[in-house]
Structure formats: structure tokens, C-alpha cells
JSON list of C-alpha atoms and ligand atoms in Angstrom, two decimals:
[
{"chain": "A", "resi": 1, "resn": "MET", "atom": "CA", "xyz": [118.67, 103.80, 105.89]},
{"chain": "A", "resi": 2, "resn": "ASP", "atom": "CA", "xyz": [117.59, 102.78, 102.39]},
{"chain": "A", "resi": 3, "resn": "ASN", "atom": "CA", "xyz": [117.63, 99.06, 101.68]},
{"chain": "A", "resi": 4, "resn": "LYS", "atom": "CA", "xyz": [115.29, 99.53, 98.73]},
{"chain": "A", "resi": 5, "resn": "ASP", "atom": "CA", "xyz": [117.24, 97.25, 96.42]},
{"chain": "A", "resi": 6, "resn": "THR", "atom": "CA", "xyz": [116.41, 94.29, 98.60]},
{"chain": "A", "resi": 7, "resn": "TYR", "atom": "CA", "xyz": [112.63, 94.61, 98.45]},
{"chain": "A", "resi": 8, "resn": "LEU", "atom": "CA", "xyz": [111.84, 96.51, 95.27]},
{"chain": "A", "resi": 9, "resn": "LEU", "atom": "CA", "xyz": [111.33, 95.17, 91.81]},
{"chain": "A", "resi": 10, "resn": "ASN", "atom": "CA", "xyz": [111.51, 97.82, 89.14]},
{"chain": "A", "resi": 11, "resn": "PHE", "atom": "CA", "xyz": [109.39, 96.84, 86.17]},
{"chain": "A", "resi": 12, "resn": "LYS", "atom": "CA", "xyz": [109.21, 99.23, 83.22]},
{"chain": "A", "resi": 13, "resn": "GLY", "atom": "CA", "xyz": [110.13, 102.14, 85.47]},
{"chain": "A", "resi": 14, "resn": "TYR", "atom": "CA", "xyz": [107.60, 101.30, 88.16]},
{"chain": "A", "resi": 15, "resn": "ASN", "atom": "CA", "xyz": [108.52, 100.00, 91.60]},
{"chain": "A", "resi": 16, "resn": "PHE", "atom": "CA", "xyz": [106.77, 96.95, 93.04]},
{"chain": "A", "resi": 17, "resn": "GLU", "atom": "CA", "xyz": [107.16, 95.25, 96.39]},
{"chain": "A", "resi": 18, "resn": "SER", "atom": "CA", "xyz": [109.15, 92.28, 95.09]},
{"chain": "A", "resi": 19, "resn": "SER", "atom": "CA", "xyz": [107.94, 89.61, 97.50]},
{"chain": "A", "resi": 20, "resn": "PHE", "atom": "CA", "xyz": [104.28, 90.18, 96.58]},
{"chain": "A", "resi": 21, "resn": "VAL", "atom": "CA", "xyz": [104.49, 90.15, 92.80]},
{"chain": "A", "resi": 22, "resn": "ASP", "atom": "CA", "xyz": [105.11, 87.45, 90.28]},
{"chain": "A", "resi": 23, "resn": "ALA", "atom": "CA", "xyz": [107.56, 88.60, 87.60]},
{"chain": "A", "resi": 24, "resn": "ASP", "atom": "CA", "xyz": [105.95, 86.31, 84.98]},
{"chain": "A", "resi": 25, "resn": "PHE", "atom": "CA", "xyz": [102.53, 87.77, 85.68]},
{"chain": "A", "resi": 26, "resn": "LEU", "atom": "CA", "xyz": [103.95, 91.28, 85.20]},
{"chain": "A", "resi": 27, "resn": "GLU", "atom": "CA", "xyz": [105.60, 90.26, 81.93]},
{"chain": "A", "resi": 28, "resn": "ASN", "atom": "CA", "xyz": [102.25, 89.01, 80.61]},
{"chain": "A", "resi": 29, "resn": "LEU", "atom": "CA", "xyz": [100.05, 91.76, 82.05]},
{"chain": "A", "resi": 30, "resn": "ASP", "atom": "CA", "xyz": [99.41, 93.43, 78.75]},
{"chain": "A", "resi": 31, "resn": "ASP", "atom": "CA", "xyz": [97.72, 90.33, 77.33]},
{"chain": "A", "resi": 32, "resn": "PHE", "atom": "CA", "xyz": [95.66, 89.45, 80.39]},
{"chain": "A", "resi": 33, "resn": "GLU", "atom": "CA", "xyz": [92.18, 88.83, 78.98]},
{"chain": "A", "resi": 34, "resn": "ILE", "atom": "CA", "xyz": [89.70, 91.41, 80.18]},
{"chain": "A", "resi": 35, "resn": "ARG", "atom": "CA", "xyz": [85.99, 90.61, 80.24]},
{"chain": "A", "resi": 36, "resn": "ASP", "atom": "CA", "xyz": [83.38, 93.24, 79.46]},
{"chain": "A", "resi": 37, "resn": "ASP", "atom": "CA", "xyz": [81.85, 92.91, 82.92]},
{"chain": "A", "resi": 38, "resn": "ASP", "atom": "CA", "xyz": [85.12, 93.05, 84.92]},
{"chain": "A", "resi": 39, "resn": "VAL", "atom": "CA", "xyz": [85.31, 95.88, 87.43]},
{"chain": "A", "resi": 40, "resn": "PHE", "atom": "CA", "xyz": [88.64, 97.35, 88.52]},
{"chain": "A", "resi": 41, "resn": "ILE", "atom": "CA", "xyz": [89.21, 99.64, 91.48]},
{"chain": "A", "resi": 42, "resn": "ILE", "atom": "CA", "xyz": [92.43, 101.45, 90.64]},
{"chain": "A", "resi": 43, "resn": "THR", "atom": "CA", "xyz": [94.18, 103.68, 93.13]},
{"chain": "A", "resi": 44, "resn": "PHE", "atom": "CA", "xyz": [97.59, 104.92, 94.09]},
{"chain": "A", "resi": 45, "resn": "PRO", "atom": "CA", "xyz": [98.27, 103.26, 97.50]},
{"chain": "A", "resi": 46, "resn": "LYS", "atom": "CA", "xyz": [96.71, 105.08, 100.47]},
{"chain": "A", "resi": 47, "resn": "SER", "atom": "CA", "xyz": [94.10, 106.85, 98.37]},
{"chain": "A", "resi": 48, "resn": "GLY", "atom": "CA", "xyz": [91.11, 105.03, 99.86]},
{"chain": "A", "resi": 49, "resn": "THR", "atom": "CA", "xyz": [91.41, 101.57, 98.35]},
{"chain": "A", "resi": 50, "resn": "ILE", "atom": "CA", "xyz": [89.94, 99.58, 101.20]},
{"chain": "A", "resi": 51, "resn": "TRP", "atom": "CA", "xyz": [86.81, 101.57, 101.84]},
{"chain": "A", "resi": 52, "resn": "THR", "atom": "CA", "xyz": [86.11, 101.51, 98.09]},
{"chain": "A", "resi": 53, "resn": "GLN", "atom": "CA", "xyz": [86.49, 97.70, 98.23]},
{"chain": "A", "resi": 54, "resn": "GLN", "atom": "CA", "xyz": [83.95, 97.70, 101.04]},
{"chain": "A", "resi": 55, "resn": "ILE", "atom": "CA", "xyz": [81.48, 99.86, 99.09]},
{"chain": "A", "resi": 56, "resn": "LEU", "atom": "CA", "xyz": [81.79, 97.63, 96.03]},
{"chain": "A", "resi": 57, "resn": "SER", "atom": "CA", "xyz": [81.36, 94.53, 98.19]},
{"chain": "A", "resi": 58, "resn": "LEU", "atom": "CA", "xyz": [78.12, 95.96, 99.54]},
{"chain": "A", "resi": 59, "resn": "ILE", "atom": "CA", "xyz": [76.89, 96.49, 96.00]},
{"chain": "A", "resi": 60, "resn": "TYR", "atom": "CA", "xyz": [77.97, 93.16, 94.52]},
{"chain": "A", "resi": 61, "resn": "PHE", "atom": "CA", "xyz": [77.78, 90.66, 97.39]},
{"chain": "A", "resi": 62, "resn": "GLU", "atom": "CA", "xyz": [74.48, 90.19, 99.13]},
{"chain": "A", "resi": 63, "resn": "GLY", "atom": "CA", "xyz": [76.18, 88.03, 101.76]},
{"chain": "A", "resi": 64, "resn": "HIS", "atom": "CA", "xyz": [78.48, 90.95, 102.60]},
{"chain": "A", "resi": 65, "resn": "ARG", "atom": "CA", "xyz": [75.59, 93.40, 102.79]},
{"chain": "A", "resi": 66, "resn": "ASN", "atom": "CA", "xyz": [73.47, 91.28, 105.12]},
{"chain": "A", "resi": 67, "resn": "ARG", "atom": "CA", "xyz": [76.47, 89.74, 106.92]},
{"chain": "A", "resi": 68, "resn": "THR", "atom": "CA", "xyz": [75.48, 86.14, 106.20]},
{"chain": "A", "resi": 69, "resn": "GLU", "atom": "CA", "xyz": [78.72, 85.26, 104.47]},
{"chain": "A", "resi": 70, "resn": "ASP", "atom": "CA", "xyz": [82.12, 85.41, 106.08]},
{"chain": "A", "resi": 71, "resn": "LEU", "atom": "CA", "xyz": [84.47, 86.04, 103.20]},
{"chain": "A", "resi": 72, "resn": "SER", "atom": "CA", "xyz": [87.45, 88.35, 103.48]},
{"chain": "A", "resi": 73, "resn": "THR", "atom": "CA", "xyz": [87.62, 91.48, 101.39]},
{"chain": "A", "resi": 74, "resn": "LEU", "atom": "CA", "xyz": [90.70, 90.16, 99.61]},
{"chain": "A", "resi": 75, "resn": "ASP", "atom": "CA", "xyz": [88.78, 87.07, 98.53]},
{"chain": "A", "resi": 76, "resn": "ARG", "atom": "CA", "xyz": [85.90, 89.14, 97.19]},
{"chain": "A", "resi": 77, "resn": "ILE", "atom": "CA", "xyz": [88.07, 91.73, 95.50]},
{"chain": "A", "resi": 78, "resn": "PRO", "atom": "CA", "xyz": [91.61, 90.41, 95.10]},
{"chain": "A", "resi": 79, "resn": "PHE", "atom": "CA", "xyz": [94.59, 92.57, 94.29]},
{"chain": "A", "resi": 80, "resn": "PHE", "atom": "CA", "xyz": [95.43, 92.13, 90.65]},
{"chain": "A", "resi": 81, "resn": "GLU", "atom": "CA", "xyz": [99.21, 92.50, 90.63]},
{"chain": "A", "resi": 82, "resn": "TYR", "atom": "CA", "xyz": [99.70, 91.57, 94.31]},
{"chain": "A", "resi": 83, "resn": "ASN", "atom": "CA", "xyz": [97.92, 88.21, 94.03]},
{"chain": "A", "resi": 84, "resn": "ILE", "atom": "CA", "xyz": [99.25, 86.92, 97.33]},
{"chain": "A", "resi": 85, "resn": "ARG", "atom": "CA", "xyz": [96.53, 84.26, 97.69]},
{"chain": "A", "resi": 86, "resn": "LYS", "atom": "CA", "xyz": [97.22, 82.95, 94.21]},
{"chain": "A", "resi": 87, "resn": "THR", "atom": "CA", "xyz": [93.58, 83.34, 93.20]},
{"chain": "A", "resi": 88, "resn": "ASP", "atom": "CA", "xyz": [92.83, 81.71, 89.87]},
{"chain": "A", "resi": 89, "resn": "PHE", "atom": "CA", "xyz": [91.67, 84.80, 87.97]},
{"chain": "A", "resi": 90, "resn": "LEU", "atom": "CA", "xyz": [91.01, 82.94, 84.72]},
{"chain": "A", "resi": 91, "resn": "ASN", "atom": "CA", "xyz": [88.46, 80.59, 86.27]},
{"chain": "A", "resi": 92, "resn": "ARG", "atom": "CA", "xyz": [86.74, 83.20, 88.41]},
{"chain": "A", "resi": 93, "resn": "PRO", "atom": "CA", "xyz": [83.05, 83.60, 87.70]},
{"chain": "A", "resi": 94, "resn": "SER", "atom": "CA", "xyz": [81.83, 86.89, 86.26]},
{"chain": "A", "resi": 95, "resn": "PRO", "atom": "CA", "xyz": [81.55, 89.63, 87.18]},
{"chain": "A", "resi": 96, "resn": "ARG", "atom": "CA", "xyz": [85.13, 89.62, 88.42]},
{"chain": "A", "resi": 97, "resn": "LEU", "atom": "CA", "xyz": [86.12, 92.43, 90.76]},
{"chain": "A", "resi": 98, "resn": "PHE", "atom": "CA", "xyz": [89.75, 93.47, 91.11]},
{"chain": "A", "resi": 99, "resn": "CYS", "atom": "CA", "xyz": [91.71, 96.05, 92.91]},
{"chain": "A", "resi": 100, "resn": "SER", "atom": "CA", "xyz": [94.98, 97.41, 91.58]},
{"chain": "A", "resi": 101, "resn": "HIS", "atom": "CA", "xyz": [97.67, 100.04, 92.09]},
{"chain": "A", "resi": 102, "resn": "LEU", "atom": "CA", "xyz": [98.93, 99.80, 88.51]},
{"chain": "A", "resi": 103, "resn": "PRO", "atom": "CA", "xyz": [99.65, 103.04, 86.64]},
{"chain": "A", "resi": 104, "resn": "TYR", "atom": "CA", "xyz": [97.82, 103.74, 83.37]},
{"chain": "A", "resi": 105, "resn": "TYR", "atom": "CA", "xyz": [100.65, 102.49, 81.16]},
{"chain": "A", "resi": 106, "resn": "LEU", "atom": "CA", "xyz": [100.92, 99.05, 82.75]},
{"chain": "A", "resi": 107, "resn": "VAL", "atom": "CA", "xyz": [97.29, 97.96, 82.78]},
{"chain": "A", "resi": 108, "resn": "PRO", "atom": "CA", "xyz": [96.24, 95.18, 80.35]},
{"chain": "A", "resi": 109, "resn": "LYS", "atom": "CA", "xyz": [95.52, 96.46, 76.87]},
{"chain": "A", "resi": 110, "resn": "GLY", "atom": "CA", "xyz": [91.92, 95.20, 77.14]},
{"chain": "A", "resi": 111, "resn": "LEU", "atom": "CA", "xyz": [91.32, 97.79, 79.85]},
{"chain": "A", "resi": 112, "resn": "LYS", "atom": "CA", "xyz": [92.74, 100.58, 77.71]},
{"chain": "A", "resi": 113, "resn": "SER", "atom": "CA", "xyz": [90.34, 99.72, 74.92]},
{"chain": "A", "resi": 114, "resn": "LYS", "atom": "CA", "xyz": [87.41, 100.58, 77.16]},
{"chain": "A", "resi": 115, "resn": "LYS", "atom": "CA", "xyz": [86.32, 97.09, 77.97]},
{"chain": "A", "resi": 116, "resn": "ALA", "atom": "CA", "xyz": [85.18, 96.64, 81.57]},
{"chain": "A", "resi": 117, "resn": "LYS", "atom": "CA", "xyz": [84.68, 99.32, 84.23]},
{"chain": "A", "resi": 118, "resn": "ILE", "atom": "CA", "xyz": [87.35, 101.22, 86.12]},
{"chain": "A", "resi": 119, "resn": "ILE", "atom": "CA", "xyz": [86.67, 103.04, 89.37]},
{"chain": "A", "resi": 120, "resn": "TYR", "atom": "CA", "xyz": [89.64, 105.33, 89.84]},
{"chain": "A", "resi": 121, "resn": "VAL", "atom": "CA", "xyz": [90.04, 106.73, 93.34]},
{"chain": "A", "resi": 122, "resn": "TYR", "atom": "CA", "xyz": [91.93, 109.99, 93.46]},
{"chain": "A", "resi": 123, "resn": "ARG", "atom": "CA", "xyz": [93.17, 111.64, 96.65]},
{"chain": "A", "resi": 124, "resn": "ASN", "atom": "CA", "xyz": [95.07, 114.84, 97.34]},
{"chain": "A", "resi": 125, "resn": "PRO", "atom": "CA", "xyz": [98.74, 113.81, 96.95]},
{"chain": "A", "resi": 126, "resn": "LYS", "atom": "CA", "xyz": [99.73, 115.62, 100.14]},
{"chain": "A", "resi": 127, "resn": "ASP", "atom": "CA", "xyz": [97.35, 113.36, 102.06]},
{"chain": "A", "resi": 128, "resn": "VAL", "atom": "CA", "xyz": [98.47, 110.31, 100.08]},
{"chain": "A", "resi": 129, "resn": "MET", "atom": "CA", "xyz": [102.10, 111.02, 100.94]},
{"chain": "A", "resi": 130, "resn": "THR", "atom": "CA", "xyz": [101.40, 111.62, 104.63]},
{"chain": "A", "resi": 131, "resn": "SER", "atom": "CA", "xyz": [99.29, 108.49, 104.86]},
{"chain": "A", "resi": 132, "resn": "TYR", "atom": "CA", "xyz": [101.94, 106.52, 103.01]},
{"chain": "A", "resi": 133, "resn": "PHE", "atom": "CA", "xyz": [104.66, 107.83, 105.31]},
{"chain": "A", "resi": 134, "resn": "HIS", "atom": "CA", "xyz": [102.86, 106.48, 108.38]},
{"chain": "A", "resi": 135, "resn": "PHE", "atom": "CA", "xyz": [101.93, 103.23, 106.59]},
{"chain": "A", "resi": 136, "resn": "SER", "atom": "CA", "xyz": [105.57, 102.73, 105.60]},
{"chain": "A", "resi": 137, "resn": "ASN", "atom": "CA", "xyz": [106.60, 103.12, 109.20]},
{"chain": "A", "resi": 138, "resn": "LEU", "atom": "CA", "xyz": [104.30, 100.24, 110.07]},
{"chain": "A", "resi": 139, "resn": "VAL", "atom": "CA", "xyz": [105.76, 98.03, 107.33]},
{"chain": "A", "resi": 140, "resn": "VAL", "atom": "CA", "xyz": [109.18, 97.50, 108.86]},
{"chain": "A", "resi": 141, "resn": "ARG", "atom": "CA", "xyz": [110.65, 96.45, 105.51]},
{"chain": "A", "resi": 142, "resn": "PHE", "atom": "CA", "xyz": [109.92, 99.87, 104.01]},
{"chain": "A", "resi": 143, "resn": "GLU", "atom": "CA", "xyz": [112.13, 101.62, 106.56]},
{"chain": "A", "resi": 144, "resn": "ALA", "atom": "CA", "xyz": [110.50, 105.02, 106.30]},
{"chain": "A", "resi": 145, "resn": "GLY", "atom": "CA", "xyz": [112.09, 106.24, 109.53]},
{"chain": "A", "resi": 146, "resn": "ASN", "atom": "CA", "xyz": [111.09, 109.55, 111.04]},
{"chain": "A", "resi": 147, "resn": "ASP", "atom": "CA", "xyz": [112.55, 111.64, 108.30]},
{"chain": "A", "resi": 148, "resn": "MET", "atom": "CA", "xyz": [109.58, 113.05, 106.40]},
{"chain": "A", "resi": 149, "resn": "GLU", "atom": "CA", "xyz": [111.84, 115.22, 104.23]},
{"chain": "A", "resi": 150, "resn": "HIS", "atom": "CA", "xyz": [113.77, 112.19, 102.99]},
{"chain": "A", "resi": 151, "resn": "PHE", "atom": "CA", "xyz": [110.52, 110.32, 102.42]},
{"chain": "A", "resi": 152, "resn": "MET", "atom": "CA", "xyz": [109.03, 113.28, 100.53]},
{"chain": "A", "resi": 153, "resn": "LYS", "atom": "CA", "xyz": [112.05, 113.46, 98.26]},
{"chain": "A", "resi": 154, "resn": "ARG", "atom": "CA", "xyz": [111.65, 109.79, 97.33]},
{"chain": "A", "resi": 155, "resn": "PHE", "atom": "CA", "xyz": [107.91, 110.30, 96.82]},
{"chain": "A", "resi": 156, "resn": "LEU", "atom": "CA", "xyz": [108.45, 113.30, 94.53]},
{"chain": "A", "resi": 157, "resn": "ASP", "atom": "CA", "xyz": [111.23, 111.56, 92.62]},
{"chain": "A", "resi": 158, "resn": "GLY", "atom": "CA", "xyz": [108.78, 108.74, 91.95]},
{"chain": "A", "resi": 159, "resn": "ASN", "atom": "CA", "xyz": [111.40, 106.40, 93.25]},
{"chain": "A", "resi": 160, "resn": "GLY", "atom": "CA", "xyz": [109.77, 105.42, 96.49]},
{"chain": "A", "resi": 161, "resn": "THR", "atom": "CA", "xyz": [108.59, 102.09, 97.70]},
{"chain": "A", "resi": 162, "resn": "VAL", "atom": "CA", "xyz": [105.62, 101.68, 95.40]},
{"chain": "A", "resi": 163, "resn": "GLY", "atom": "CA", "xyz": [105.10, 103.48, 92.16]},
{"chain": "A", "resi": 164, "resn": "ASP", "atom": "CA", "xyz": [105.18, 107.10, 91.15]},
{"chain": "A", "resi": 165, "resn": "TRP", "atom": "CA", "xyz": [102.18, 109.28, 92.00]},
{"chain": "A", "resi": 166, "resn": "LYS", "atom": "CA", "xyz": [102.94, 111.84, 89.28]},
{"chain": "A", "resi": 167, "resn": "HIS", "atom": "CA", "xyz": [102.78, 109.24, 86.54]},
{"chain": "A", "resi": 168, "resn": "HIS", "atom": "CA", "xyz": [99.89, 107.18, 87.80]},
{"chain": "A", "resi": 169, "resn": "LEU", "atom": "CA", "xyz": [97.56, 108.97, 85.39]},
{"chain": "A", "resi": 170, "resn": "THR", "atom": "CA", "xyz": [98.43, 110.78, 82.18]},
{"chain": "A", "resi": 171, "resn": "VAL", "atom": "CA", "xyz": [98.65, 114.58, 82.15]},
{"chain": "A", "resi": 172, "resn": "GLU", "atom": "CA", "xyz": [95.44, 114.61, 80.12]},
{"chain": "A", "resi": 173, "resn": "GLN", "atom": "CA", "xyz": [93.64, 112.38, 82.65]},
{"chain": "A", "resi": 174, "resn": "ASN", "atom": "CA", "xyz": [94.80, 114.63, 85.51]},
{"chain": "A", "resi": 175, "resn": "GLU", "atom": "CA", "xyz": [93.57, 117.75, 83.70]},
{"chain": "A", "resi": 176, "resn": "ARG", "atom": "CA", "xyz": [90.25, 116.10, 82.98]},
{"chain": "A", "resi": 177, "resn": "PHE", "atom": "CA", "xyz": [89.89, 115.13, 86.62]},
{"chain": "A", "resi": 178, "resn": "ASP", "atom": "CA", "xyz": [90.63, 118.73, 87.72]},
{"chain": "A", "resi": 179, "resn": "LYS", "atom": "CA", "xyz": [87.95, 120.05, 85.39]},
{"chain": "A", "resi": 180, "resn": "ILE", "atom": "CA", "xyz": [85.28, 117.62, 86.61]},
{"chain": "A", "resi": 181, "resn": "PHE", "atom": "CA", "xyz": [86.26, 118.22, 90.23]},
{"chain": "A", "resi": 182, "resn": "GLN", "atom": "CA", "xyz": [86.14, 122.01, 89.86]},
{"chain": "A", "resi": 183, "resn": "ARG", "atom": "CA", "xyz": [82.77, 121.81, 88.17]},
{"chain": "A", "resi": 184, "resn": "ASN", "atom": "CA", "xyz": [81.30, 119.57, 90.86]},
{"chain": "A", "resi": 185, "resn": "MET", "atom": "CA", "xyz": [82.72, 121.63, 93.72]},
{"chain": "A", "resi": 186, "resn": "LYS", "atom": "CA", "xyz": [81.84, 125.06, 92.40]},
{"chain": "A", "resi": 187, "resn": "ASP", "atom": "CA", "xyz": [78.67, 125.49, 94.45]},
{"chain": "A", "resi": 188, "resn": "LEU", "atom": "CA", "xyz": [80.21, 124.47, 97.75]},
{"chain": "A", "resi": 189, "resn": "PRO", "atom": "CA", "xyz": [80.95, 127.22, 100.29]},
{"chain": "A", "resi": 190, "resn": "LEU", "atom": "CA", "xyz": [84.64, 126.28, 100.24]},
{"chain": "A", "resi": 191, "resn": "LYS", "atom": "CA", "xyz": [87.49, 128.09, 98.57]},
{"chain": "A", "resi": 192, "resn": "PHE", "atom": "CA", "xyz": [89.90, 125.96, 96.58]},
{"chain": "A", "resi": 193, "resn": "ILE", "atom": "CA", "xyz": [93.21, 127.36, 95.35]},
{"chain": "A", "resi": 194, "resn": "TRP", "atom": "CA", "xyz": [93.71, 125.99, 91.85]},
{"chain": "A", "resi": 195, "resn": "ASP", "atom": "CA", "xyz": [96.55, 128.20, 90.82]},
{"chain": "A", "resi": 196, "resn": "LEU", "atom": "CA", "xyz": [99.47, 128.66, 93.20]},
{"chain": "A", "resi": 197, "resn": "ASN", "atom": "CA", "xyz": [99.92, 132.20, 91.88]},
{"chain": "A", "resi": 198, "resn": "GLU", "atom": "CA", "xyz": [96.37, 133.02, 92.88]},
{"chain": "A", "resi": 199, "resn": "GLU", "atom": "CA", "xyz": [95.89, 135.20, 95.98]},
{"chain": "B", "resi": 201, "resn": "A3P", "atom": "N1", "xyz": [85.32, 105.96, 105.01]},
{"chain": "B", "resi": 201, "resn": "A3P", "atom": "C1", "xyz": [86.44, 106.65, 104.79]},
{"chain": "B", "resi": 201, "resn": "A3P", "atom": "N2", "xyz": [86.40, 107.96, 104.43]},
{"chain": "B", "resi": 201, "resn": "A3P", "atom": "C2", "xyz": [87.53, 108.65, 104.18]},
{"chain": "B", "resi": 201, "resn": "A3P", "atom": "N3", "xyz": [88.76, 108.12, 104.28]},
{"chain": "B", "resi": 201, "resn": "A3P", "atom": "C3", "xyz": [88.86, 106.83, 104.63]},
{"chain": "B", "resi": 201, "resn": "A3P", "atom": "C4", "xyz": [87.71, 106.03, 104.88]},
{"chain": "B", "resi": 201, "resn": "A3P", "atom": "N4", "xyz": [88.14, 104.78, 105.19]},
{"chain": "B", "resi": 201, "resn": "A3P", "atom": "C5", "xyz": [89.47, 104.80, 105.11]},
{"chain": "B", "resi": 201, "resn": "A3P", "atom": "N5", "xyz": [89.92, 106.03, 104.79]},
{"chain": "B", "resi": 201, "resn": "A3P", "atom": "C6", "xyz": [91.31, 106.47, 104.66]},
{"chain": "B", "resi": 201, "resn": "A3P", "atom": "O1", "xyz": [91.93, 105.85, 103.54]},
{"chain": "B", "resi": 201, "resn": "A3P", "atom": "C7", "xyz": [93.34, 105.82, 103.80]},
{"chain": "B", "resi": 201, "resn": "A3P", "atom": "C8", "xyz": [93.87, 104.45, 103.47]},
{"chain": "B", "resi": 201, "resn": "A3P", "atom": "O2", "xyz": [93.77, 104.24, 102.09]},
{"chain": "B", "resi": 201, "resn": "A3P", "atom": "P1", "xyz": [94.02, 102.80, 101.45]},
{"chain": "B", "resi": 201, "resn": "A3P", "atom": "O3", "xyz": [92.81, 101.98, 101.74]},
{"chain": "B", "resi": 201, "resn": "A3P", "atom": "O4", "xyz": [94.22, 103.08, 99.99]},
{"chain": "B", "resi": 201, "resn": "A3P", "atom": "O5", "xyz": [95.22, 102.24, 102.12]},
{"chain": "B", "resi": 201, "resn": "A3P", "atom": "C9", "xyz": [93.54, 106.16, 105.28]},
{"chain": "B", "resi": 201, "resn": "A3P", "atom": "O6", "xyz": [94.01, 107.51, 105.31]},
{"chain": "B", "resi": 201, "resn": "A3P", "atom": "P2", "xyz": [94.91, 108.09, 106.49]},
{"chain": "B", "resi": 201, "resn": "A3P", "atom": "O7", "xyz": [96.10, 107.21, 106.60]},
{"chain": "B", "resi": 201, "resn": "A3P", "atom": "O8", "xyz": [95.22, 109.50, 106.05]},
{"chain": "B", "resi": 201, "resn": "A3P", "atom": "O9", "xyz": [94.06, 108.06, 107.72]},
{"chain": "B", "resi": 201, "resn": "A3P", "atom": "C10", "xyz": [92.16, 106.03, 105.84]},
{"chain": "B", "resi": 201, "resn": "A3P", "atom": "O10", "xyz": [91.90, 106.83, 106.96]},
{"chain": "B", "resi": 202, "resn": "LIG", "atom": "C1", "xyz": [103.03, 96.61, 98.71]},
{"chain": "B", "resi": 202, "resn": "LIG", "atom": "C2", "xyz": [102.22, 97.58, 97.92]},
{"chain": "B", "resi": 202, "resn": "LIG", "atom": "C3", "xyz": [101.02, 98.03, 98.67]},
{"chain": "B", "resi": 202, "resn": "LIG", "atom": "C4", "xyz": [99.92, 97.23, 98.66]},
{"chain": "B", "resi": 202, "resn": "LIG", "atom": "C5", "xyz": [98.81, 97.63, 99.39]},
{"chain": "B", "resi": 202, "resn": "LIG", "atom": "C6", "xyz": [98.85, 98.83, 100.09]},
{"chain": "B", "resi": 202, "resn": "LIG", "atom": "O1", "xyz": [97.79, 99.21, 100.85]},
{"chain": "B", "resi": 202, "resn": "LIG", "atom": "S1", "xyz": [96.50, 99.83, 100.25]},
{"chain": "B", "resi": 202, "resn": "LIG", "atom": "O2", "xyz": [96.05, 99.05, 99.10]},
{"chain": "B", "resi": 202, "resn": "LIG", "atom": "O3", "xyz": [96.78, 101.22, 99.82]},
{"chain": "B", "resi": 202, "resn": "LIG", "atom": "O4", "xyz": [95.54, 99.80, 101.35]},
{"chain": "B", "resi": 202, "resn": "LIG", "atom": "C7", "xyz": [99.95, 99.63, 100.06]},
{"chain": "B", "resi": 202, "resn": "LIG", "atom": "C8", "xyz": [101.04, 99.22, 99.34]}
]
């Protein structure tokens, strides 16, 4: 059932949907010039990318907020590595908004040196995987089939259709996120299990 080799491009250990990416662009990603006022939405697929694009559009584009301008979300906030409309990023007026599924180690070095803003959307991986399973069944090419166990194995191996959830952030970034999340949730009347050994 796997025809992964026909539609995946593995670049530095990370899987991309080959027909949507430009190998040259990937090769030169590191040096892509980041502007101080760029804004990146970064997510693992199926973590809430699109509604975050909508929220950002409401903030940045008056025409989107008051519905006077009919511009698609992808034109307002294009995908960085999946630039299917061949948007000319270099000549785009500031502030440029982008959306990306790139893991921390593949983003341009300008982003790592704290230029620009990154909005990272984080979702419970069990929900990400379930959402991705159903999404993959819609994208015929991905051939998810009905076998959730097989799909889960690929997801956990980090060798699935797009990327590797476990290595999307660093261990340190994940731990930092857990701390902030625990702190912000501590007054809610909900019980979270943080340690699997906990009763
Ligand atoms: N306003 C909202 N609040 C919470 N989740 C939302 C949302 N709008 C979209 N989503 C969820 O975001 C997921 C898609 O993410 P992405 O945009 O990254 O592809 C979908 O999850 P489900 O497939 O679990 O329903 C979708 O339901
Ligand atoms: C082909 C990789 C890919 C691109 C976009 C996806 O949807 S979303 O950004 O998560 O809404 C999923 C996979």
C-alpha cells in the first residue's frame, strides 16, 4: 500500500511532498533573507494552520476584516516551502506573512537569530495524528487506507508523508512549551496528566 517513494522528497531527513516543493529553494533555504518585520506561522500539518492564517489575516488585512477585498488566504499568507503559486517572496512588500511546516532545523538562519516573529501553533500529537490520518485519506496520493495502526507506526517513526512530529521542535523547546502550558492551565478546573506514571 505504500508508494511513498513516488511522492516524497527526503531533504536532510525531512519528508516533503515532492510535487509541491522546489528542490533549489530547499537547498537555499538557510540563506533566505529574513526581514525584521516578517511574520511566520509555523505548525506541524493539521495543528490549526488555517484558522491561524485567518486570525492573522483579520489582524493584518483590513480588506479581509471588513470583507471588501476578495483575496485568497494563500495569497495573503503563502506557504513558504510549498510555494505552489510561485509568489515572488523577494519583491513582496513588508510586512510579509508566511506559513510553514518546516522543522526548527530547516528554517532560514535569519529566523534562528531572532529576527522576525514566529507564531508556533502546537496541538496534542494524538489529535494531530488522527486529523492527519483523515486528511491523508482525502489526499488520494497519500494512500493512508483504513489501517490506523500502520499509519500510526509511520507517524511515530517520523517517516510518514510529511515531516516528523517528534523532531519539529527541539527537546528544550518542547519542555519550555510544557512549562508555559502547565503554568497557564493551572487554575482551570481540569485535570491534566503530565506524567504517565501518575495516578
Ligand atoms: N476555530 C478552530 N478551533 C479549533 N480547531 C480548529 C478551528 N478551525 C480549524 N480547526 C481544526 O484544525 C485542524 C486542521 O488543521 P490545519 O489547518 O493545520 O490543517 C482540523 O482538525 P480536525 O481534523 O481534528 O477536525 C480543524 O477542525
Ligand atoms: C503537502 C504537505 C501539506 C501541506 C498542507 C497541509 O495542510 S495544512 O497546512 O495542515 O492545513 C498538509 C500537508
